[in-house]
PDB file of C-alpha atoms in Angstrom:
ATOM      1  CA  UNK N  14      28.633 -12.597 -37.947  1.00  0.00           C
ATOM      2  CA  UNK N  15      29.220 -14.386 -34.662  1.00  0.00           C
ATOM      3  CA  UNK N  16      27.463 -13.376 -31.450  1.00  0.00           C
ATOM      4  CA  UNK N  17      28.616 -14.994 -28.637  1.00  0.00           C
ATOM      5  CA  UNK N  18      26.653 -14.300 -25.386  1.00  0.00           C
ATOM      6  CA  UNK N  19      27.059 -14.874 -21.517  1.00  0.00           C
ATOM      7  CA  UNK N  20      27.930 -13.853 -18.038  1.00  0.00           C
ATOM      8  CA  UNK N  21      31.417 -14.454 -18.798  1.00  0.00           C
ATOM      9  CA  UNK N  22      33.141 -15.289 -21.827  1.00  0.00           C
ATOM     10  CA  UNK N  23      36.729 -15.888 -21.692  1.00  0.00           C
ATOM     11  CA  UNK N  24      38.542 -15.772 -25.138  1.00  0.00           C
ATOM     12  CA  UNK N  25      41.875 -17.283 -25.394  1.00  0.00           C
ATOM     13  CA  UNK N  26      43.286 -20.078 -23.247  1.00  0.00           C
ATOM     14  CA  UNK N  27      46.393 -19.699 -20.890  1.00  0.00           C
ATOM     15  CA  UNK N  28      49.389 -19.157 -22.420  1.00  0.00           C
ATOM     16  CA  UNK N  29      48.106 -17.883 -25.223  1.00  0.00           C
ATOM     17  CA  UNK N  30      50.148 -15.054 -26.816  1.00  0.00           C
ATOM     18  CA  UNK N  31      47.943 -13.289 -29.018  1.00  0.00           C
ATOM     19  CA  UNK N  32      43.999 -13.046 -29.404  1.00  0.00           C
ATOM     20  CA  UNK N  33      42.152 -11.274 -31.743  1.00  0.00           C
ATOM     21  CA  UNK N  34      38.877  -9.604 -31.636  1.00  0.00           C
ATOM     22  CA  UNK N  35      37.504  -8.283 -35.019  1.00  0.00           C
ATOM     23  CA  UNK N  36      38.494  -8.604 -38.531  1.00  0.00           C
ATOM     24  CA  UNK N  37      40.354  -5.362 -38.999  1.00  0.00           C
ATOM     25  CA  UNK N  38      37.083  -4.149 -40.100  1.00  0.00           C
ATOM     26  CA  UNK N  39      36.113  -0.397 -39.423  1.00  0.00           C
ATOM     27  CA  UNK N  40      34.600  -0.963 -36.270  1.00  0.00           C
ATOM     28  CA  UNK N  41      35.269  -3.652 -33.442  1.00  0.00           C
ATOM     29  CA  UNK N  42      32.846  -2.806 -30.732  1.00  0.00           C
ATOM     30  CA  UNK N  43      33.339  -4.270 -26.904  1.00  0.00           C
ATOM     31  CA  UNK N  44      31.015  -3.584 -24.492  1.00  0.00           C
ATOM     32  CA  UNK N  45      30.185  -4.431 -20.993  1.00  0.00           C
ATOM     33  CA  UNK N  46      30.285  -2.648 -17.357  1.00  0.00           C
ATOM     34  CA  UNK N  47      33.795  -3.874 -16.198  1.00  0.00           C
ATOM     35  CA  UNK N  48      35.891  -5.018 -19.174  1.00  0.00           C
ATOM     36  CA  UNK N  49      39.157  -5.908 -18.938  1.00  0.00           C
ATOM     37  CA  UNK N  50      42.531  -6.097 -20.146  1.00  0.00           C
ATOM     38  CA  UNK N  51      44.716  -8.986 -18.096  1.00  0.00           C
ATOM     39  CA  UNK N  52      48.381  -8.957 -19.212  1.00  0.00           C
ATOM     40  CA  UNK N  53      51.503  -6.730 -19.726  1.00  0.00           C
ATOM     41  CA  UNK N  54      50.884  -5.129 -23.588  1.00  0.00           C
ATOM     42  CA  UNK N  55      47.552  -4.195 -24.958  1.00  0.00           C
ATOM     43  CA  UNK N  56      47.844  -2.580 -28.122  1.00  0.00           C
ATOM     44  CA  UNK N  57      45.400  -0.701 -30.029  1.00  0.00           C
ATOM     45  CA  UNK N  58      46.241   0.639 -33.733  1.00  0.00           C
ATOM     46  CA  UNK N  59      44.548   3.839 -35.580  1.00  0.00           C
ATOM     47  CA  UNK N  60      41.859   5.176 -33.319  1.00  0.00           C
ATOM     48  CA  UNK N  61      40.203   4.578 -30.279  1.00  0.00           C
ATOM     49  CA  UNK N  62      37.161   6.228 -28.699  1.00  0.00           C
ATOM     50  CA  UNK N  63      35.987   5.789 -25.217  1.00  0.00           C
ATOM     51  CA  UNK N  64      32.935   7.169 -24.208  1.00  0.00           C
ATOM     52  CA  UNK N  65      33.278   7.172 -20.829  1.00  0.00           C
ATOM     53  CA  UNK N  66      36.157   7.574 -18.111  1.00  0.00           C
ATOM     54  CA  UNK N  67      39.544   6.079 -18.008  1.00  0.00           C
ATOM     55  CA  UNK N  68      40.631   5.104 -14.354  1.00  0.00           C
ATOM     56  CA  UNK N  69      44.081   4.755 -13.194  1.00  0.00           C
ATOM     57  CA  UNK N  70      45.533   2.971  -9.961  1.00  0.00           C
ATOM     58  CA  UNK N  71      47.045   5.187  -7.969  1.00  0.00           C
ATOM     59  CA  UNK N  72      50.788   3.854  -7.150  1.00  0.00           C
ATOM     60  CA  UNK N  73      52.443   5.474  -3.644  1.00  0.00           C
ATOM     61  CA  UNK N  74      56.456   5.797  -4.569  1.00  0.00           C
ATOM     62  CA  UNK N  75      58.422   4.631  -1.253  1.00  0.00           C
ATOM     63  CA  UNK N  76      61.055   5.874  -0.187  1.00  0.00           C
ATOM     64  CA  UNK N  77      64.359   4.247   0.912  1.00  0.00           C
ATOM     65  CA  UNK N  78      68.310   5.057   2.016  1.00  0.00           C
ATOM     66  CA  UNK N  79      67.047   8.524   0.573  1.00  0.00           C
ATOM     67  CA  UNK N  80      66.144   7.572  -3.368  1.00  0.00           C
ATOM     68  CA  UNK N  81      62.317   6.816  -4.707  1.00  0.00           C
ATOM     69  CA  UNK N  82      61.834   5.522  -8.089  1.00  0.00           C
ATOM     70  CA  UNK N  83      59.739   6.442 -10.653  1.00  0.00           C
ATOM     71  CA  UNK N  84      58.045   2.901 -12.370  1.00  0.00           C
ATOM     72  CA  UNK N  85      57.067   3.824 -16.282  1.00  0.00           C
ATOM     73  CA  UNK N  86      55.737   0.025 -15.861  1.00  0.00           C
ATOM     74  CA  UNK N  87      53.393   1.343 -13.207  1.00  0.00           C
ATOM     75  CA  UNK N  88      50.184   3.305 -13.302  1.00  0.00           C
ATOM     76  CA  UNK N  89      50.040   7.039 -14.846  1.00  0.00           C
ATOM     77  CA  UNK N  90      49.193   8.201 -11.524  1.00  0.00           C
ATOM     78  CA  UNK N  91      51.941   7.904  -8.877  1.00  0.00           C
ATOM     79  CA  UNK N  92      52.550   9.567  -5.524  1.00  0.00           C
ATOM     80  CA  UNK N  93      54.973  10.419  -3.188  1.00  0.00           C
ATOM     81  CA  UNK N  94      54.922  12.293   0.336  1.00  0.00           C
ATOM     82  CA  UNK N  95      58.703  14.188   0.906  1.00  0.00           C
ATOM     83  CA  UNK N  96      60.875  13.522   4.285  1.00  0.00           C
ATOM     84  CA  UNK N  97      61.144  16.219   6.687  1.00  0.00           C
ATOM     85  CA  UNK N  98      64.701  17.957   6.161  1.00  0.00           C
ATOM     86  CA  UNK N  99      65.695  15.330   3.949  1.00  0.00           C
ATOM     87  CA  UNK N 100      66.682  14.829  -0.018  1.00  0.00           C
ATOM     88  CA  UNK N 101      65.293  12.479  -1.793  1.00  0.00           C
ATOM     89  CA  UNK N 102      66.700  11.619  -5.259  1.00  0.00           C
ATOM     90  CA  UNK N 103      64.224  10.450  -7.852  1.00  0.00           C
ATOM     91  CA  UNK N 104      65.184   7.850 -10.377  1.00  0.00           C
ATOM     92  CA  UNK N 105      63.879   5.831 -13.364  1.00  0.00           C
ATOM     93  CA  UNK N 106      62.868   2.564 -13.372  1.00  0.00           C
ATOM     94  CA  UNK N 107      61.774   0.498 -16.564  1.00  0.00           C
ATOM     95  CA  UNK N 108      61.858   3.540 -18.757  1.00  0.00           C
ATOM     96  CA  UNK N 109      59.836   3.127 -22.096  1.00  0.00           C
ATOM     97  CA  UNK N 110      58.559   5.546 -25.060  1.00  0.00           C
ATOM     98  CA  UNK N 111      55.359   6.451 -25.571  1.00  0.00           C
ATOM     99  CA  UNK N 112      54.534   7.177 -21.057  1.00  0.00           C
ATOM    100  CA  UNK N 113      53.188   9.826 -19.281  1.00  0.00           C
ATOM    101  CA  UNK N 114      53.636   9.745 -15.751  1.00  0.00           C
ATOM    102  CA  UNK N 115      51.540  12.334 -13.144  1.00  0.00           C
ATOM    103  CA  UNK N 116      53.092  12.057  -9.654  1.00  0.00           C
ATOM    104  CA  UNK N 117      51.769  14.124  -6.766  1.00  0.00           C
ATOM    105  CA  UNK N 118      54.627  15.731  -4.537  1.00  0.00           C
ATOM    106  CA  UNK N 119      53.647  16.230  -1.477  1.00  0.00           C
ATOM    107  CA  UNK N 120      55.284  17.585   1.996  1.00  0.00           C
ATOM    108  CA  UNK N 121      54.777  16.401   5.148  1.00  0.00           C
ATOM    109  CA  UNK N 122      52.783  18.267   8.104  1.00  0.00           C
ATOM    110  CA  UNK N 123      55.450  19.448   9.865  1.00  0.00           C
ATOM    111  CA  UNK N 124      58.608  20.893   8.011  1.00  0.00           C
ATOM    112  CA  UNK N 125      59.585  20.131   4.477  1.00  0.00           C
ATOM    113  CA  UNK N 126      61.997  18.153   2.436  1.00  0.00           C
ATOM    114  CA  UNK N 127      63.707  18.389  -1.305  1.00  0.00           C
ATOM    115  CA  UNK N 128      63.271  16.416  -4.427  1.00  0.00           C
ATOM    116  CA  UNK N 129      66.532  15.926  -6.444  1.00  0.00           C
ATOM    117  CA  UNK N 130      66.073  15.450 -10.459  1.00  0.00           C
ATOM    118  CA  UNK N 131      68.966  14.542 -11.756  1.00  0.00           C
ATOM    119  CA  UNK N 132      69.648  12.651 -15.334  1.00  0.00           C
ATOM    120  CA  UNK N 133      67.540  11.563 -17.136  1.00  0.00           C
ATOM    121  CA  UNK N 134      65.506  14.433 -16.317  1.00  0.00           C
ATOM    122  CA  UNK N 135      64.988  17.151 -18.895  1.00  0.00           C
ATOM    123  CA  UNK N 136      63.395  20.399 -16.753  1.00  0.00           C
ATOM    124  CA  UNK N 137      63.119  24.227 -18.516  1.00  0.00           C
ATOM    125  CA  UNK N 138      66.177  25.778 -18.624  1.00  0.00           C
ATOM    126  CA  UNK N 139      65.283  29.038 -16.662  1.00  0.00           C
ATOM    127  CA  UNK N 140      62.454  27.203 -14.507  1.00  0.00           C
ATOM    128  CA  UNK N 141      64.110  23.836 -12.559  1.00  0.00           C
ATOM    129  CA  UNK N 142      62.037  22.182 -10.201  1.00  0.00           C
ATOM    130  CA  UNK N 143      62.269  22.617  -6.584  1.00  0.00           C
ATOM    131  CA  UNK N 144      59.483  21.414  -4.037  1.00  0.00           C
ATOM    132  CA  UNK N 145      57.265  23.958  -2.507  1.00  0.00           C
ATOM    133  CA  UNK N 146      58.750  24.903   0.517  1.00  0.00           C
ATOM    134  CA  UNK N 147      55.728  25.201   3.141  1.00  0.00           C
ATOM    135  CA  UNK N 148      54.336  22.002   5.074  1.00  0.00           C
ATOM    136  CA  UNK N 149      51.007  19.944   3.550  1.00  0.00           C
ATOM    137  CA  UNK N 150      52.159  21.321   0.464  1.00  0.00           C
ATOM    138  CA  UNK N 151      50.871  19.514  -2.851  1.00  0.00           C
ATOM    139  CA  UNK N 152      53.033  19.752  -6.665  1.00  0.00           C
ATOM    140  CA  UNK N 153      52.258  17.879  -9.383  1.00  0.00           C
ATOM    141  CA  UNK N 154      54.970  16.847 -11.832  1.00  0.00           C
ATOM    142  CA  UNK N 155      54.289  15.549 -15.153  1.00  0.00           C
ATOM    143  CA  UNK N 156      57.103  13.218 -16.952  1.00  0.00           C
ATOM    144  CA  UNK N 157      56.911  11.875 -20.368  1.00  0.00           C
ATOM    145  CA  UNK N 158      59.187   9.908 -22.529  1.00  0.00           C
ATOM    146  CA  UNK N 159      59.113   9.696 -26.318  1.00  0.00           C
ATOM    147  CA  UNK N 160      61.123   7.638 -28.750  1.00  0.00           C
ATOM    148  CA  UNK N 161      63.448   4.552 -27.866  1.00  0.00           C
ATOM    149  CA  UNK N 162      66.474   6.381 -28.902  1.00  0.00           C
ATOM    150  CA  UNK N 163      66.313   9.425 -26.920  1.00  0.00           C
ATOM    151  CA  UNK N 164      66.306   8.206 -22.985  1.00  0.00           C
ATOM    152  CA  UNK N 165      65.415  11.479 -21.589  1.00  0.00           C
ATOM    153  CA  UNK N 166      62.239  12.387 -19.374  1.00  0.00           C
ATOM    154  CA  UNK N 167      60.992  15.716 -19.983  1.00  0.00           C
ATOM    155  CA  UNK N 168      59.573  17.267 -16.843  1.00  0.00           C
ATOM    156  CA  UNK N 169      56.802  19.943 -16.698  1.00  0.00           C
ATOM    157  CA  UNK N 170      55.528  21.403 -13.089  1.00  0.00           C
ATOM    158  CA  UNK N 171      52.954  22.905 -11.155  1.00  0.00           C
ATOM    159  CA  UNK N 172      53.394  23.833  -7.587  1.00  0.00           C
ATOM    160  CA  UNK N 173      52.087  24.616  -4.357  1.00  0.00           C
ATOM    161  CA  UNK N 174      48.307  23.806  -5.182  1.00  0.00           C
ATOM    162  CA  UNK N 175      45.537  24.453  -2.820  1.00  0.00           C
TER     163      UNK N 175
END
């Protein structure tokens, strides 16, 4: 057993690739009011259990020369706010497997624009996406991506929410 106790305890040095916590026992417990995660990859095998909530940024998706992209490196809560009379063409960027992506659609106050999903978007056959046509309107589009060798995103919808 090793209990190591403090304000802050840093484990690791910089440049360090890999840092292990636990002994692949059955239980590895962390606790602490903020703890976190610095770094691109944090992986965590079998099960996990969090007993309390997960918080996401919030990223805003820009929009420019008419095309917004859609960062699978960024959080799983993005957002975008449409163009008046305008269509914007959404696009991947840094597609990986295993993402689910949440991104809140949302019109302007006055008028309303389009959102173009084109490949690698996979949408229901008989139910395509196509923005809620009413100003201040609010849709929320859920993309996921599974497996390396299959590079579509699925798409699933909800629209015009109150």
């Amino acid at each position: 057993t090793v209990t190591i106790k403090g304000t802050n305890v840093d484990i690791g040095t910089t440049g360090t690739t890999n840092t292990t916590i636990g002994n692949n026992s059955n239980t590895t417990i962390i606790q602490g009011f903020n703890v976190n995660f610095n770094g691109n990859t944090h992986t965590f095998s079998n099960s996990t259990v969090m007993s309390g909530s997960v918080q996401s940024a919030v990223n805003t998706i820009s929009i420019s020369s008419q095309t917004a992209s859609l960062d699978f490196n960024g959080p799983s809560l993005q957002s975008i706010e449409l163009v008046s009379g305008s269509d914007t063409r959404l696009e991947v960027q840094n597609r990986k497997e295993g993402v689910t992506i949440n991104l809140k659609v949302r019109q302007p106050g006055t008028g309303f624009g389009n959102l173009i999903l084109a490949n690698p978007f996979k949408e229901p056959r008989n139910s395509p996406y196509t923005a809620s046509q009413e100003s201040s309107a609010t849709d929320i589009l859920t993309f996921v991506s599974f497996e390396a060798s299959d590079t579509s995103v699925y798409v699933a919808n909800v629209k015009t929410l109150d």
